[in-house]
Amino acid sequence: MLTGVLDAVPVYVGAVIVLIVSYYVARFVGNLAQELLANMGADEIPAKLGLNWNEGRPLSQLVSYLVVFAIMLFAISWAAEMIGNSSLYNSVTSLI
């Protein structure tokens, strides 16, 4: 029983490391996408299309959140696969 627990610890630590690294990479890519879109003028697109964009957040920030969300979905599915949790893996991959 103790060997089973000790064998599982590196797997869980690896999954946590994958999630932490993926989060920082996702934040970096999301911020990069936000800056690029803001500099390209994407925040004015809803006004040019005649849409009432009263969300209080620019379009580039919304896209940034979606990028982070998508990257983290892949990271969660990878971590679930590493752990061997097939139900979580199948649930997340069905979203992807």
Protein backbone atom coordinates (compact mmCIF):
# COMPACT_ATOMS: atom_id res chain seq x y z
CA MET A 1 0.00 0.00 0.00
CA LEU A 2 2.80 2.39 0.86
CA THR A 3 4.55 1.67 -2.44
CA GLY A 4 1.33 2.50 -4.30
CA VAL A 5 1.14 5.87 -2.59
CA LEU A 6 4.82 6.55 -3.16
CA ASP A 7 4.51 5.59 -6.81
CA ALA A 8 1.59 7.99 -7.27
CA VAL A 9 3.27 11.04 -5.74
CA PRO A 10 5.56 11.82 -8.74
CA VAL A 11 2.60 11.52 -11.11
CA TYR A 12 0.56 14.05 -9.14
CA VAL A 13 3.54 16.37 -8.74
CA GLY A 14 4.13 16.19 -12.48
CA ALA A 15 0.49 17.01 -13.19
CA VAL A 16 0.64 20.01 -10.86
CA ILE A 17 3.84 21.22 -12.53
CA VAL A 18 2.18 20.89 -15.95
CA LEU A 19 -0.76 22.98 -14.74
CA ILE A 20 1.42 25.67 -13.18
CA VAL A 21 3.71 26.01 -16.20
CA SER A 22 0.72 25.96 -18.55
CA TYR A 23 -0.97 28.72 -16.58
CA TYR A 24 2.02 31.04 -16.87
CA VAL A 25 2.47 30.23 -20.56
CA ALA A 26 -1.25 30.83 -21.13
CA ARG A 27 -1.11 34.18 -19.34
CA PHE A 28 1.92 35.20 -21.42
CA VAL A 29 0.27 34.20 -24.69
CA GLY A 30 -3.01 35.83 -23.64
CA ASN A 31 -1.29 39.10 -22.77
CA LEU A 32 0.64 38.97 -26.03
CA ALA A 33 -2.59 38.43 -27.98
CA GLN A 34 -4.26 41.28 -26.10
CA GLU A 35 -1.44 43.69 -26.86
CA LEU A 36 -1.30 42.69 -30.52
CA LEU A 37 -5.04 43.02 -30.98
CA ALA A 38 -5.16 46.34 -29.15
CA ASN A 39 -2.32 47.72 -31.29
CA MET A 40 -4.05 46.51 -34.46
CA GLY A 41 -7.21 48.38 -33.51
CA ALA A 42 -9.42 45.40 -32.77
CA ASP A 43 -11.06 47.23 -29.88
CA GLU A 44 -12.80 49.57 -32.33
CA ILE A 45 -14.31 46.77 -34.44
CA PRO A 46 -17.61 46.52 -32.50
CA ALA A 47 -18.18 50.28 -32.87
CA LYS A 48 -17.40 50.14 -36.60
CA LEU A 49 -19.93 47.33 -37.00
CA GLY A 50 -22.55 49.33 -35.14
CA LEU A 51 -22.66 47.01 -32.16
CA ASN A 52 -23.38 48.36 -28.70
CA TRP A 53 -20.42 47.03 -26.76
CA ASN A 54 -21.18 47.99 -23.17
CA GLU A 55 -19.34 45.17 -21.47
CA GLY A 56 -16.83 47.55 -19.94
CA ARG A 57 -13.97 45.47 -21.32
CA PRO A 58 -12.31 45.85 -24.67
CA LEU A 59 -12.59 43.13 -27.28
CA SER A 60 -8.86 42.38 -27.04
CA GLN A 61 -9.22 41.55 -23.34
CA LEU A 62 -12.11 39.17 -24.05
CA VAL A 63 -10.00 37.38 -26.67
CA SER A 64 -7.15 37.22 -24.16
CA TYR A 65 -9.41 35.46 -21.64
CA LEU A 66 -10.55 33.00 -24.31
CA VAL A 67 -6.93 32.20 -25.22
CA VAL A 68 -6.06 31.50 -21.58
CA PHE A 69 -9.19 29.36 -21.21
CA ALA A 70 -8.40 27.29 -24.30
CA ILE A 71 -4.77 26.69 -23.31
CA MET A 72 -5.81 25.68 -19.80
CA LEU A 73 -8.36 23.21 -21.20
CA PHE A 74 -5.56 21.44 -23.03
CA ALA A 75 -3.38 21.54 -19.91
CA ILE A 76 -6.14 20.08 -17.74
CA SER A 77 -6.73 17.27 -20.22
CA TRP A 78 -3.00 16.53 -20.30
CA ALA A 79 -2.77 16.53 -16.50
CA ALA A 80 -5.84 14.29 -16.21
CA GLU A 81 -4.30 11.88 -18.70
CA MET A 82 -1.06 11.84 -16.70
CA ILE A 83 -2.93 11.03 -13.50
CA GLY A 84 -5.05 8.41 -15.21
CA ASN A 85 -8.38 10.05 -14.43
CA SER A 86 -10.30 8.95 -17.51
CA SER A 87 -13.60 10.56 -16.55
CA LEU A 88 -12.04 14.03 -16.21
CA TYR A 89 -9.98 13.47 -19.35
CA ASN A 90 -13.06 12.46 -21.36
CA SER A 91 -15.07 15.39 -20.02
CA VAL A 92 -12.43 17.96 -20.92
CA THR A 93 -11.64 16.47 -24.32
CA SER A 94 -15.34 16.56 -25.18
CA LEU A 95 -15.17 20.34 -24.63
CA ILE A 96 -12.14 20.64 -26.86
